[in-house]
Tab-separated table of N, CA and C in Angstrom:
chain	number	residue	atom	x	y	z
A	1	MET	N	-7.571	15.131	11.217
A	1	MET	CA	-8.182	14.089	12.015
A	1	MET	C	-7.582	12.735	11.620
A	2	PHE	N	-6.928	12.084	12.564
A	2	PHE	CA	-6.348	10.772	12.313
A	2	PHE	C	-7.350	9.689	12.695
A	3	ILE	N	-7.452	8.654	11.867
A	3	ILE	CA	-8.319	7.534	12.221
A	3	ILE	C	-7.579	6.559	13.121
A	4	ILE	N	-6.252	6.566	13.019
A	4	ILE	CA	-5.394	5.787	13.912
A	4	ILE	C	-4.027	6.463	13.884
A	5	GLU	N	-3.342	6.398	15.026
A	5	GLU	CA	-2.039	7.059	15.105
A	5	GLU	C	-1.196	6.410	16.189
A	6	ASN	N	0.077	6.714	16.128
A	6	ASN	CA	0.986	6.394	17.215
A	6	ASN	C	1.805	7.657	17.472
A	7	ASP	N	2.906	7.555	18.154
A	7	ASP	CA	3.683	8.754	18.486
A	7	ASP	C	4.278	9.444	17.257
A	8	GLU	N	4.559	8.674	16.200
A	8	GLU	CA	5.240	9.233	15.029
A	8	GLU	C	4.348	9.520	13.835
A	9	LEU	N	3.378	8.639	13.588
A	9	LEU	CA	2.563	8.745	12.375
A	9	LEU	C	1.078	8.803	12.688
A	10	GLY	N	0.360	9.413	11.763
A	10	GLY	CA	-1.086	9.375	11.795
A	10	GLY	C	-1.598	9.026	10.415
A	11	LEU	N	-2.679	8.259	10.376
A	11	LEU	CA	-3.333	7.929	9.112
A	11	LEU	C	-4.638	8.705	9.062
A	12	THR	N	-4.813	9.467	7.998
A	12	THR	CA	-5.985	10.306	7.830
A	12	THR	C	-6.691	9.919	6.535
A	13	PRO	N	-8.013	10.012	6.474
A	13	PRO	CA	-8.705	9.620	5.245
A	13	PRO	C	-8.171	10.367	4.018
A	14	TYR	N	-7.960	9.625	2.955
A	14	TYR	CA	-7.496	10.190	1.690
A	14	TYR	C	-8.620	11.029	1.086
A	15	THR	N	-8.269	12.189	0.567
A	15	THR	CA	-9.228	13.039	-0.144
A	15	THR	C	-8.600	13.478	-1.468
A	16	HIS	N	-9.383	14.096	-2.303
A	16	HIS	CA	-8.828	14.587	-3.567
A	16	HIS	C	-7.797	15.693	-3.344
A	17	ASN	N	-7.743	16.269	-2.156
A	17	ASN	CA	-6.665	17.218	-1.842
A	17	ASN	C	-5.303	16.526	-1.792
A	18	ASP	N	-5.307	15.189	-1.675
A	18	ASP	CA	-4.074	14.404	-1.629
A	18	ASP	C	-3.650	13.911	-3.011
A	19	ASP	N	-4.478	14.138	-4.019
A	19	ASP	CA	-4.210	13.601	-5.352
A	19	ASP	C	-2.871	14.043	-5.928
A	20	TYR	N	-2.507	15.291	-5.758
A	20	TYR	CA	-1.281	15.777	-6.379
A	20	TYR	C	-0.058	15.021	-5.856
A	21	ASP	N	0.016	14.829	-4.536
A	21	ASP	CA	1.150	14.094	-3.953
A	21	ASP	C	1.190	12.653	-4.475
A	22	MET	N	0.027	12.027	-4.535
A	22	MET	CA	-0.048	10.649	-5.018
A	22	MET	C	0.304	10.587	-6.508
A	23	TYR	N	-0.188	11.530	-7.272
A	23	TYR	CA	0.114	11.580	-8.703
A	23	TYR	C	1.618	11.753	-8.928
A	24	MET	N	2.230	12.629	-8.161
A	24	MET	CA	3.672	12.847	-8.299
A	24	MET	C	4.455	11.588	-7.916
A	25	CYS	N	3.957	10.838	-6.961
A	25	CYS	CA	4.592	9.573	-6.596
A	25	CYS	C	4.576	8.622	-7.794
A	26	TRP	N	3.465	8.585	-8.511
A	26	TRP	CA	3.357	7.731	-9.695
A	26	TRP	C	4.288	8.173	-10.820
A	27	GLN	N	4.747	9.411	-10.799
A	27	GLN	CA	5.683	9.881	-11.825
A	27	GLN	C	7.079	9.291	-11.617
A	28	ASP	N	7.344	8.796	-10.432
A	28	ASP	CA	8.634	8.225	-10.080
A	28	ASP	C	8.794	6.846	-10.718
A	29	ILE	N	9.888	6.623	-11.413
A	29	ILE	CA	10.136	5.357	-12.104
A	29	ILE	C	10.204	4.183	-11.139
A	30	HIS	N	10.700	4.393	-9.934
A	30	HIS	CA	10.778	3.297	-8.958
A	30	HIS	C	9.383	2.883	-8.490
A	31	THR	N	8.471	3.835	-8.384
A	31	THR	CA	7.087	3.503	-8.060
A	31	THR	C	6.509	2.655	-9.180
A	32	GLN	N	6.698	3.076	-10.402
A	32	GLN	CA	6.164	2.333	-11.541
A	32	GLN	C	6.749	0.922	-11.596
A	33	LYS	N	8.043	0.793	-11.362
A	33	LYS	CA	8.673	-0.526	-11.372
A	33	LYS	C	8.143	-1.392	-10.231
A	34	GLY	N	7.875	-0.770	-9.095
A	34	GLY	CA	7.350	-1.512	-7.952
A	34	GLY	C	5.960	-2.078	-8.187
A	35	TYR	N	5.238	-1.503	-9.142
A	35	TYR	CA	3.893	-1.983	-9.481
A	35	TYR	C	3.833	-2.570	-10.892
A	36	ASN	N	4.985	-2.641	-11.579
A	36	ASN	CA	5.075	-3.177	-12.931
A	36	ASN	C	4.063	-2.511	-13.866
A	37	ILE	N	4.102	-1.187	-13.873
A	37	ILE	CA	3.184	-0.434	-14.713
A	37	ILE	C	3.868	0.836	-15.211
A	38	VAL	N	3.658	1.110	-16.481
A	38	VAL	CA	4.083	2.394	-17.028
A	38	VAL	C	2.900	3.334	-16.822
A	39	PHE	N	3.095	4.316	-15.991
A	39	PHE	CA	2.010	5.223	-15.619
A	39	PHE	C	1.904	6.335	-16.651
A	40	GLU	N	0.757	6.398	-17.328
A	40	GLU	CA	0.597	7.356	-18.408
A	40	GLU	C	-0.620	8.266	-18.243
A	41	GLN	N	-1.270	8.228	-17.096
A	41	GLN	CA	-2.436	9.076	-16.880
A	41	GLN	C	-2.037	10.539	-16.734
A	42	THR	N	-2.910	11.406	-17.172
A	42	THR	CA	-2.736	12.822	-16.892
A	42	THR	C	-3.265	13.085	-15.482
A	43	PHE	N	-2.905	14.224	-14.938
A	43	PHE	CA	-3.410	14.556	-13.608
A	43	PHE	C	-4.936	14.674	-13.626
A	44	ASP	N	-5.493	15.242	-14.683
A	44	ASP	CA	-6.953	15.356	-14.786
A	44	ASP	C	-7.618	13.982	-14.785
A	45	GLU	N	-7.010	13.005	-15.441
A	45	GLU	CA	-7.547	11.644	-15.427
A	45	GLU	C	-7.401	11.028	-14.043
A	46	PHE	N	-6.250	11.228	-13.445
A	46	PHE	CA	-5.954	10.641	-12.139
A	46	PHE	C	-6.935	11.111	-11.069
A	47	LYS	N	-7.256	12.380	-11.069
A	47	LYS	CA	-8.091	12.924	-9.989
A	47	LYS	C	-9.572	12.579	-10.131
A	48	THR	N	-9.922	11.745	-11.114
A	48	THR	CA	-11.311	11.291	-11.237
A	48	THR	C	-11.555	9.968	-10.509
A	49	ILE	N	-10.537	9.421	-9.872
A	49	ILE	CA	-10.690	8.156	-9.142
A	49	ILE	C	-11.788	8.312	-8.090
A	50	GLU	N	-12.646	7.318	-7.999
A	50	GLU	CA	-13.734	7.332	-7.026
A	50	GLU	C	-13.223	6.810	-5.679
A	51	ILE	N	-12.847	7.722	-4.834
A	51	ILE	CA	-12.274	7.378	-3.534
A	51	ILE	C	-13.225	6.520	-2.705
A	52	ASN	N	-14.497	6.849	-2.741
A	52	ASN	CA	-15.465	6.167	-1.867
A	52	ASN	C	-15.717	4.709	-2.249
A	53	ARG	N	-15.158	4.229	-3.358
A	53	ARG	CA	-15.257	2.817	-3.704
A	53	ARG	C	-14.449	1.954	-2.744
A	54	PHE	N	-13.469	2.562	-2.087
A	54	PHE	CA	-12.537	1.817	-1.240
A	54	PHE	C	-12.896	2.000	0.232
A	55	LYS	N	-12.980	0.891	0.962
A	55	LYS	CA	-13.297	0.942	2.392
A	55	LYS	C	-12.195	1.614	3.196
A	56	PHE	N	-10.971	1.493	2.712
A	56	PHE	CA	-9.824	2.014	3.456
A	56	PHE	C	-8.834	2.604	2.468
A	57	TRP	N	-8.691	3.919	2.556
A	57	TRP	CA	-7.711	4.642	1.736
A	57	TRP	C	-7.274	5.821	2.584
A	58	VAL	N	-6.005	5.849	2.931
A	58	VAL	CA	-5.507	6.863	3.866
A	58	VAL	C	-4.229	7.518	3.371
A	59	THR	N	-4.000	8.702	3.883
A	59	THR	CA	-2.745	9.407	3.693
A	59	THR	C	-1.944	9.260	4.974
A	60	VAL	N	-0.659	9.005	4.821
A	60	VAL	CA	0.257	8.818	5.954
A	60	VAL	C	0.905	10.173	6.253
A	61	VAL	N	0.788	10.607	7.506
A	61	VAL	CA	1.320	11.908	7.911
A	61	VAL	C	2.358	11.718	9.006
A	62	ASP	N	3.531	12.315	8.813
A	62	ASP	CA	4.562	12.353	9.842
A	62	ASP	C	4.116	13.410	10.852
A	63	LYS	N	3.840	13.010	12.065
A	63	LYS	CA	3.298	13.931	13.074
A	63	LYS	C	4.320	14.974	13.524
A	64	ASN	N	5.605	14.660	13.444
A	64	ASN	CA	6.622	15.628	13.869
A	64	ASN	C	6.766	16.783	12.890
A	65	SER	N	6.685	16.492	11.597
A	65	SER	CA	6.855	17.534	10.578
A	65	SER	C	5.538	17.985	9.956
A	66	ASN	N	4.465	17.226	10.218
A	66	ASN	CA	3.151	17.455	9.621
A	66	ASN	C	3.196	17.328	8.091
A	67	LYS	N	4.133	16.515	7.575
A	67	LYS	CA	4.272	16.289	6.138
A	67	LYS	C	3.559	14.996	5.740
A	68	LYS	N	2.947	15.025	4.564
A	68	LYS	CA	2.373	13.815	3.981
A	68	LYS	C	3.529	13.007	3.413
A	69	VAL	N	3.639	11.757	3.846
A	69	VAL	CA	4.776	10.937	3.433
A	69	VAL	C	4.375	9.728	2.588
A	70	GLY	N	3.084	9.462	2.469
A	70	GLY	CA	2.659	8.315	1.681
A	70	GLY	C	1.168	8.091	1.725
A	71	THR	N	0.781	6.966	1.137
A	71	THR	CA	-0.621	6.588	1.010
A	71	THR	C	-0.743	5.071	1.141
A	72	LEU	N	-1.828	4.622	1.738
A	72	LEU	CA	-2.159	3.199	1.782
A	72	LEU	C	-3.584	3.032	1.288
A	73	ARG	N	-3.825	1.911	0.604
A	73	ARG	CA	-5.181	1.641	0.123
A	73	ARG	C	-5.432	0.148	0.155
A	74	LEU	N	-6.619	-0.208	0.605
A	74	LEU	CA	-7.055	-1.593	0.640
A	74	LEU	C	-7.834	-1.880	-0.639
A	75	GLY	N	-7.513	-2.983	-1.278
A	75	GLY	CA	-8.173	-3.358	-2.523
A	75	GLY	C	-9.642	-3.700	-2.324
A	76	LEU	N	-10.291	-4.013	-3.416
A	76	LEU	CA	-11.740	-4.194	-3.431
A	76	LEU	C	-12.207	-5.625	-3.172
A	77	ASP	N	-11.304	-6.588	-3.144
A	77	ASP	CA	-11.669	-7.976	-2.893
A	77	ASP	C	-12.281	-8.077	-1.501
A	78	GLU	N	-13.444	-8.656	-1.393
A	78	GLU	CA	-14.132	-8.743	-0.098
A	78	GLU	C	-13.662	-9.909	0.762
A	79	LYS	N	-13.023	-10.902	0.170
A	79	LYS	CA	-12.580	-12.055	0.952
A	79	LYS	C	-11.188	-11.843	1.535
A	80	CYS	N	-10.251	-11.428	0.702
A	80	CYS	CA	-8.863	-11.231	1.138
A	80	CYS	C	-8.290	-10.045	0.370
A	81	PRO	N	-8.634	-8.841	0.796
A	81	PRO	CA	-8.187	-7.658	0.050
A	81	PRO	C	-6.684	-7.429	0.167
A	82	ASP	N	-6.151	-6.793	-0.853
A	82	ASP	CA	-4.740	-6.471	-0.941
A	82	ASP	C	-4.482	-5.100	-0.334
A	83	LEU	N	-3.498	-5.009	0.531
A	83	LEU	CA	-3.108	-3.731	1.104
A	83	LEU	C	-1.881	-3.225	0.347
A	84	ALA	N	-2.037	-2.062	-0.277
A	84	ALA	CA	-0.951	-1.474	-1.073
A	84	ALA	C	-0.460	-0.199	-0.401
A	85	ILE	N	0.812	0.085	-0.611
A	85	ILE	CA	1.401	1.281	-0.009
A	85	ILE	C	2.248	2.014	-1.045
A	86	TRP	N	2.210	3.317	-0.933
A	86	TRP	CA	3.061	4.189	-1.737
A	86	TRP	C	3.720	5.164	-0.771
A	87	ILE	N	5.006	5.016	-0.554
A	87	ILE	CA	5.743	6.014	0.230
A	87	ILE	C	6.356	6.968	-0.780
A	88	TYR	N	6.145	8.248	-0.579
A	88	TYR	CA	6.617	9.246	-1.529
A	88	TYR	C	8.148	9.226	-1.575
A	89	PRO	N	8.717	9.404	-2.777
A	89	PRO	CA	10.154	9.158	-2.987
A	89	PRO	C	11.111	9.732	-1.947
A	90	LYS	N	10.954	10.964	-1.541
A	90	LYS	CA	11.956	11.520	-0.625
A	90	LYS	C	11.814	11.009	0.812
A	91	TYR	N	10.792	10.206	1.078
A	91	TYR	CA	10.584	9.674	2.425
A	91	TYR	C	10.856	8.167	2.516
A	92	ARG	N	11.338	7.573	1.462
A	92	ARG	CA	11.563	6.124	1.444
A	92	ARG	C	12.776	5.723	2.272
A	93	ASN	N	12.725	4.479	2.734
A	93	ASN	CA	13.820	3.855	3.492
A	93	ASN	C	14.095	4.570	4.808
A	94	LYS	N	13.030	5.071	5.426
A	94	LYS	CA	13.151	5.750	6.720
A	94	LYS	C	12.228	5.136	7.772
A	95	GLY	N	11.643	3.985	7.454
A	95	GLY	CA	10.771	3.299	8.396
A	95	GLY	C	9.299	3.663	8.301
A	96	TYR	N	8.954	4.585	7.433
A	96	TYR	CA	7.548	4.995	7.317
A	96	TYR	C	6.645	3.844	6.873
A	97	ALA	N	7.100	3.050	5.912
A	97	ALA	CA	6.265	1.972	5.389
A	97	ALA	C	5.936	0.951	6.479
A	98	THR	N	6.939	0.529	7.213
A	98	THR	CA	6.728	-0.456	8.278
A	98	THR	C	5.761	0.091	9.321
A	99	ASN	N	6.000	1.293	9.764
A	99	ASN	CA	5.172	1.926	10.784
A	99	ASN	C	3.730	2.102	10.283
A	100	ALA	N	3.568	2.584	9.061
A	100	ALA	CA	2.237	2.816	8.505
A	100	ALA	C	1.494	1.507	8.264
A	101	PHE	N	2.201	0.482	7.783
A	101	PHE	CA	1.563	-0.817	7.551
A	101	PHE	C	1.036	-1.392	8.861
A	102	LYS	N	1.819	-1.286	9.931
A	102	LYS	CA	1.371	-1.790	11.235
A	102	LYS	C	0.095	-1.079	11.679
A	103	LEU	N	0.082	0.245	11.561
A	103	LEU	CA	-1.119	1.004	11.935
A	103	LEU	C	-2.316	0.593	11.090
A	104	ALA	N	-2.096	0.468	9.785
A	104	ALA	CA	-3.183	0.111	8.875
A	104	ALA	C	-3.745	-1.271	9.199
A	105	ILE	N	-2.881	-2.231	9.426
A	105	ILE	CA	-3.332	-3.590	9.745
A	105	ILE	C	-4.167	-3.580	11.024
A	106	ASP	N	-3.677	-2.893	12.043
A	106	ASP	CA	-4.438	-2.795	13.298
A	106	ASP	C	-5.822	-2.205	13.048
A	107	TYR	N	-5.855	-1.108	12.326
A	107	TYR	CA	-7.133	-0.433	12.061
A	107	TYR	C	-8.075	-1.329	11.251
A	108	ILE	N	-7.567	-1.940	10.204
A	108	ILE	CA	-8.407	-2.773	9.336
A	108	ILE	C	-8.988	-3.953	10.106
A	109	PHE	N	-8.150	-4.649	10.873
A	109	PHE	CA	-8.649	-5.804	11.611
A	109	PHE	C	-9.583	-5.399	12.753
A	110	GLN	N	-9.438	-4.208	13.296
A	110	GLN	CA	-10.349	-3.739	14.342
A	110	GLN	C	-11.692	-3.288	13.778
A	111	ASN	N	-11.704	-2.813	12.541
A	111	ASN	CA	-12.896	-2.170	12.009
A	111	ASN	C	-13.600	-2.897	10.871
A	112	PHE	N	-12.973	-3.919	10.310
A	112	PHE	CA	-13.578	-4.675	9.226
A	112	PHE	C	-13.485	-6.153	9.554
A	113	ASN	N	-14.388	-6.925	9.037
A	113	ASN	CA	-14.490	-8.333	9.385
A	113	ASN	C	-13.699	-9.224	8.413
A	114	TYR	N	-12.438	-8.916	8.215
A	114	TYR	CA	-11.598	-9.720	7.326
A	114	TYR	C	-10.826	-10.743	8.138
A	115	LYS	N	-10.777	-11.967	7.628
A	115	LYS	CA	-9.974	-12.997	8.268
A	115	LYS	C	-8.505	-12.852	7.908
A	116	GLU	N	-8.244	-12.272	6.727
A	116	GLU	CA	-6.866	-12.105	6.288
A	116	GLU	C	-6.765	-10.960	5.291
A	117	ILE	N	-5.544	-10.467	5.161
A	117	ILE	CA	-5.222	-9.414	4.204
A	117	ILE	C	-4.035	-9.913	3.405
A	118	SER	N	-4.030	-9.607	2.130
A	118	SER	CA	-2.887	-9.974	1.304
A	118	SER	C	-2.060	-8.732	0.972
A	119	ALA	N	-0.865	-8.979	0.523
A	119	ALA	CA	0.020	-7.919	0.019
A	119	ALA	C	0.982	-8.603	-0.941
A	120	GLY	N	1.442	-7.852	-1.905
A	120	GLY	CA	2.347	-8.441	-2.872
A	120	GLY	C	3.520	-7.539	-3.172
A	121	CYS	N	4.570	-8.139	-3.650
A	121	CYS	CA	5.706	-7.381	-4.160
A	121	CYS	C	6.506	-8.304	-5.073
A	122	TYR	N	7.308	-7.698	-5.905
A	122	TYR	CA	8.119	-8.480	-6.827
A	122	TYR	C	9.347	-9.028	-6.112
A	123	TYR	N	9.814	-10.175	-6.572
A	123	TYR	CA	10.884	-10.905	-5.899
A	123	TYR	C	12.157	-10.080	-5.718
A	124	ASP	N	12.348	-9.067	-6.562
A	124	ASP	CA	13.577	-8.272	-6.470
A	124	ASP	C	13.408	-6.978	-5.669
A	125	ASN	N	12.254	-6.792	-5.068
A	125	ASN	CA	11.996	-5.595	-4.264
A	125	ASN	C	12.364	-5.891	-2.806
A	126	ILE	N	13.638	-5.813	-2.514
A	126	ILE	CA	14.179	-6.207	-1.209
A	126	ILE	C	13.553	-5.413	-0.061
A	127	TYR	N	13.370	-4.109	-0.248
A	127	TYR	CA	12.804	-3.280	0.821
A	127	TYR	C	11.383	-3.716	1.168
A	128	SER	N	10.563	-3.966	0.167
A	128	SER	CA	9.193	-4.401	0.431
A	128	SER	C	9.156	-5.790	1.046
A	129	LEU	N	10.020	-6.675	0.571
A	129	LEU	CA	10.079	-8.027	1.147
A	129	LEU	C	10.381	-7.964	2.641
A	130	LYS	N	11.383	-7.191	3.003
A	130	LYS	CA	11.763	-7.070	4.420
A	130	LYS	C	10.644	-6.446	5.243
A	131	MET	N	9.999	-5.413	4.696
A	131	MET	CA	8.932	-4.733	5.424
A	131	MET	C	7.754	-5.669	5.669
A	132	LEU	N	7.339	-6.407	4.648
A	132	LEU	CA	6.203	-7.315	4.807
A	132	LEU	C	6.484	-8.370	5.873
A	133	GLU	N	7.670	-8.931	5.847
A	133	GLU	CA	8.020	-9.930	6.860
A	133	GLU	C	8.111	-9.305	8.249
A	134	LYS	N	8.629	-8.094	8.320
A	134	LYS	CA	8.790	-7.418	9.609
A	134	LYS	C	7.448	-7.153	10.293
A	135	VAL	N	6.414	-6.852	9.511
A	135	VAL	CA	5.109	-6.547	10.117
A	135	VAL	C	4.245	-7.790	10.316
A	136	GLY	N	4.744	-8.962	9.903
A	136	GLY	CA	4.029	-10.197	10.199
A	136	GLY	C	3.389	-10.913	9.024
A	137	PHE	N	3.557	-10.405	7.812
A	137	PHE	CA	3.043	-11.124	6.653
A	137	PHE	C	3.911	-12.350	6.414
A	138	VAL	N	3.282	-13.409	5.926
A	138	VAL	CA	4.011	-14.630	5.574
A	138	VAL	C	3.763	-14.948	4.109
A	139	ARG	N	4.724	-15.618	3.509
A	139	ARG	CA	4.607	-15.990	2.094
A	139	ARG	C	3.394	-16.876	1.872
A	140	TYR	N	2.734	-16.639	0.766
A	140	TYR	CA	1.592	-17.425	0.315
A	140	TYR	C	1.839	-17.774	-1.156
A	141	PRO	N	2.735	-18.751	-1.397
A	141	PRO	CA	3.187	-19.046	-2.762
A	141	PRO	C	2.068	-19.401	-3.745
A	142	VAL	N	0.953	-19.933	-3.256
A	142	VAL	CA	-0.158	-20.276	-4.134
A	142	VAL	C	-0.673	-19.032	-4.869
A	143	GLY	N	-0.515	-17.883	-4.245
A	143	GLY	CA	-1.000	-16.639	-4.837
A	143	GLY	C	0.003	-15.925	-5.728
A	144	ASP	N	1.218	-16.454	-5.854
A	144	ASP	CA	2.225	-15.821	-6.709
A	144	ASP	C	1.714	-15.747	-8.148
A	145	THR	N	2.074	-14.672	-8.836
A	145	THR	CA	1.673	-14.534	-10.235
A	145	THR	C	2.881	-14.219	-11.104
A	146	LYS	N	2.978	-14.964	-12.203
A	146	LYS	CA	4.024	-14.701	-13.190
A	146	LYS	C	3.499	-13.629	-14.131
A	147	GLU	N	4.366	-12.680	-14.447
A	147	GLU	CA	4.005	-11.584	-15.327
A	147	GLU	C	5.183	-11.287	-16.239
A	148	ILE	N	4.922	-10.456	-17.213
A	148	ILE	CA	5.995	-9.931	-18.035
A	148	ILE	C	6.347	-8.548	-17.485
A	149	ASP	N	7.615	-8.347	-17.186
A	149	ASP	CA	8.083	-7.047	-16.705
A	149	ASP	C	7.911	-6.048	-17.840
A	150	CYS	N	7.096	-5.036	-17.621
A	150	CYS	CA	6.783	-4.092	-18.700
A	150	CYS	C	7.969	-3.198	-19.058
A	151	PHE	N	9.015	-3.216	-18.272
A	151	PHE	CA	10.201	-2.404	-18.555
A	151	PHE	C	11.283	-3.186	-19.285
A	152	THR	N	11.396	-4.496	-18.978
A	152	THR	CA	12.466	-5.298	-19.573
A	152	THR	C	11.968	-6.324	-20.586
A	153	GLY	N	10.686	-6.685	-20.487
A	153	GLY	CA	10.151	-7.742	-21.353
A	153	GLY	C	10.432	-9.138	-20.829
A	154	ASN	N	11.143	-9.235	-19.710
A	154	ASN	CA	11.459	-10.534	-19.109
A	154	ASN	C	10.336	-10.981	-18.185
A	155	GLU	N	10.307	-12.278	-17.928
A	155	GLU	CA	9.337	-12.798	-16.979
A	155	GLU	C	9.729	-12.373	-15.571
A	156	THR	N	8.742	-12.030	-14.773
A	156	THR	CA	8.958	-11.686	-13.375
A	156	THR	C	7.868	-12.355	-12.551
A	157	VAL	N	8.036	-12.365	-11.256
A	157	VAL	CA	7.057	-12.989	-10.372
A	157	VAL	C	6.685	-12.010	-9.271
A	158	GLN	N	5.375	-11.799	-9.132
A	158	GLN	CA	4.894	-11.041	-7.986
A	158	GLN	C	4.605	-12.065	-6.887
A	159	LEU	N	5.260	-11.885	-5.763
A	159	LEU	CA	5.104	-12.787	-4.628
A	159	LEU	C	3.926	-12.330	-3.784
A	160	GLU	N	3.131	-13.282	-3.338
A	160	GLU	CA	2.010	-12.930	-2.473
A	160	GLU	C	2.348	-13.268	-1.027
A	161	PHE	N	1.872	-12.400	-0.152
A	161	PHE	CA	2.004	-12.566	1.294
A	161	PHE	C	0.626	-12.398	1.911
A	162	ARG	N	0.444	-12.987	3.066
A	162	ARG	CA	-0.827	-12.825	3.790
A	162	ARG	C	-0.555	-12.669	5.276
A	163	ILE	N	-1.484	-11.973	5.914
A	163	ILE	CA	-1.469	-11.866	7.364
A	163	ILE	C	-2.876	-12.201	7.832
A	164	LEU	N	-2.949	-12.990	8.886
A	164	LEU	CA	-4.233	-13.463	9.389
A	164	LEU	C	-4.669	-12.662	10.607
A	165	ASN	N	-5.963	-12.476	10.717
A	165	ASN	CA	-6.561	-11.747	11.827
A	165	ASN	C	-6.650	-12.663	13.047
A	166	SER	N	-5.964	-12.305	14.113
A	166	SER	CA	-5.936	-13.163	15.310
A	166	SER	C	-7.292	-13.257	15.986
A	167	LYS	N	-8.214	-12.327	15.750
A	167	LYS	CA	-9.522	-12.419	16.423
A	167	LYS	C	-10.354	-13.601	15.918
A	168	PHE	N	-9.938	-14.206	14.804
A	168	PHE	CA	-10.615	-15.386	14.300
A	168	PHE	C	-9.941	-16.670	14.799
A	169	GLY	N	-8.986	-16.512	15.717
A	169	GLY	CA	-8.311	-17.664	16.287
A	169	GLY	C	-7.276	-18.272	15.352
A	170	LEU	N	-6.902	-17.519	14.338
A	170	LEU	CA	-5.913	-18.006	13.385
A	170	LEU	C	-4.551	-17.459	13.719
A	171	LYS	N	-3.530	-18.169	13.369
A	171	LYS	CA	-2.169	-17.697	13.585
A	171	LYS	C	-1.408	-17.770	12.280
A	172	ASN	N	-0.472	-16.854	12.116
A	172	ASN	CA	0.414	-16.925	10.952
A	172	ASN	C	1.391	-18.056	11.166
A	173	THR	N	1.511	-18.930	10.165
A	173	THR	CA	2.467	-20.041	10.268
A	173	THR	C	3.346	-20.086	9.055
């Protein structure tokens, strides 16, 4: 059952049946670098996450192959929640992220009363930067955060982006 779909993708509610795919995604070093975290949880620890804490958590399904290709989750902030995406390694750089983000944004703005959604990525994550801009997010430099890269020990910057809900009469500028 898809909560929203187009001709290529469907977004279906995330369940613990999806944990293994998501856990395996976290085993990928590029996923860890994309979130600046060394992932050390066991699968038993990982599968204890309380899914129902999140208003929006979905699995991305390629409708042509019926394969799970990723996951999206909206953060817990009630004012401007963060939309995060994990495309599983063998499905990256094929347009899934852009397509899934568009579907998710449409669904979230239609079903929740948010004026805006945020998203972040590190300055050197070219694919995420392009995807965020392509779907309509704009830079929000006030929200940028300086961090220490847990892999190199060097300073890095997570860039913040936002997209505004047009039903509130706001426009991205």
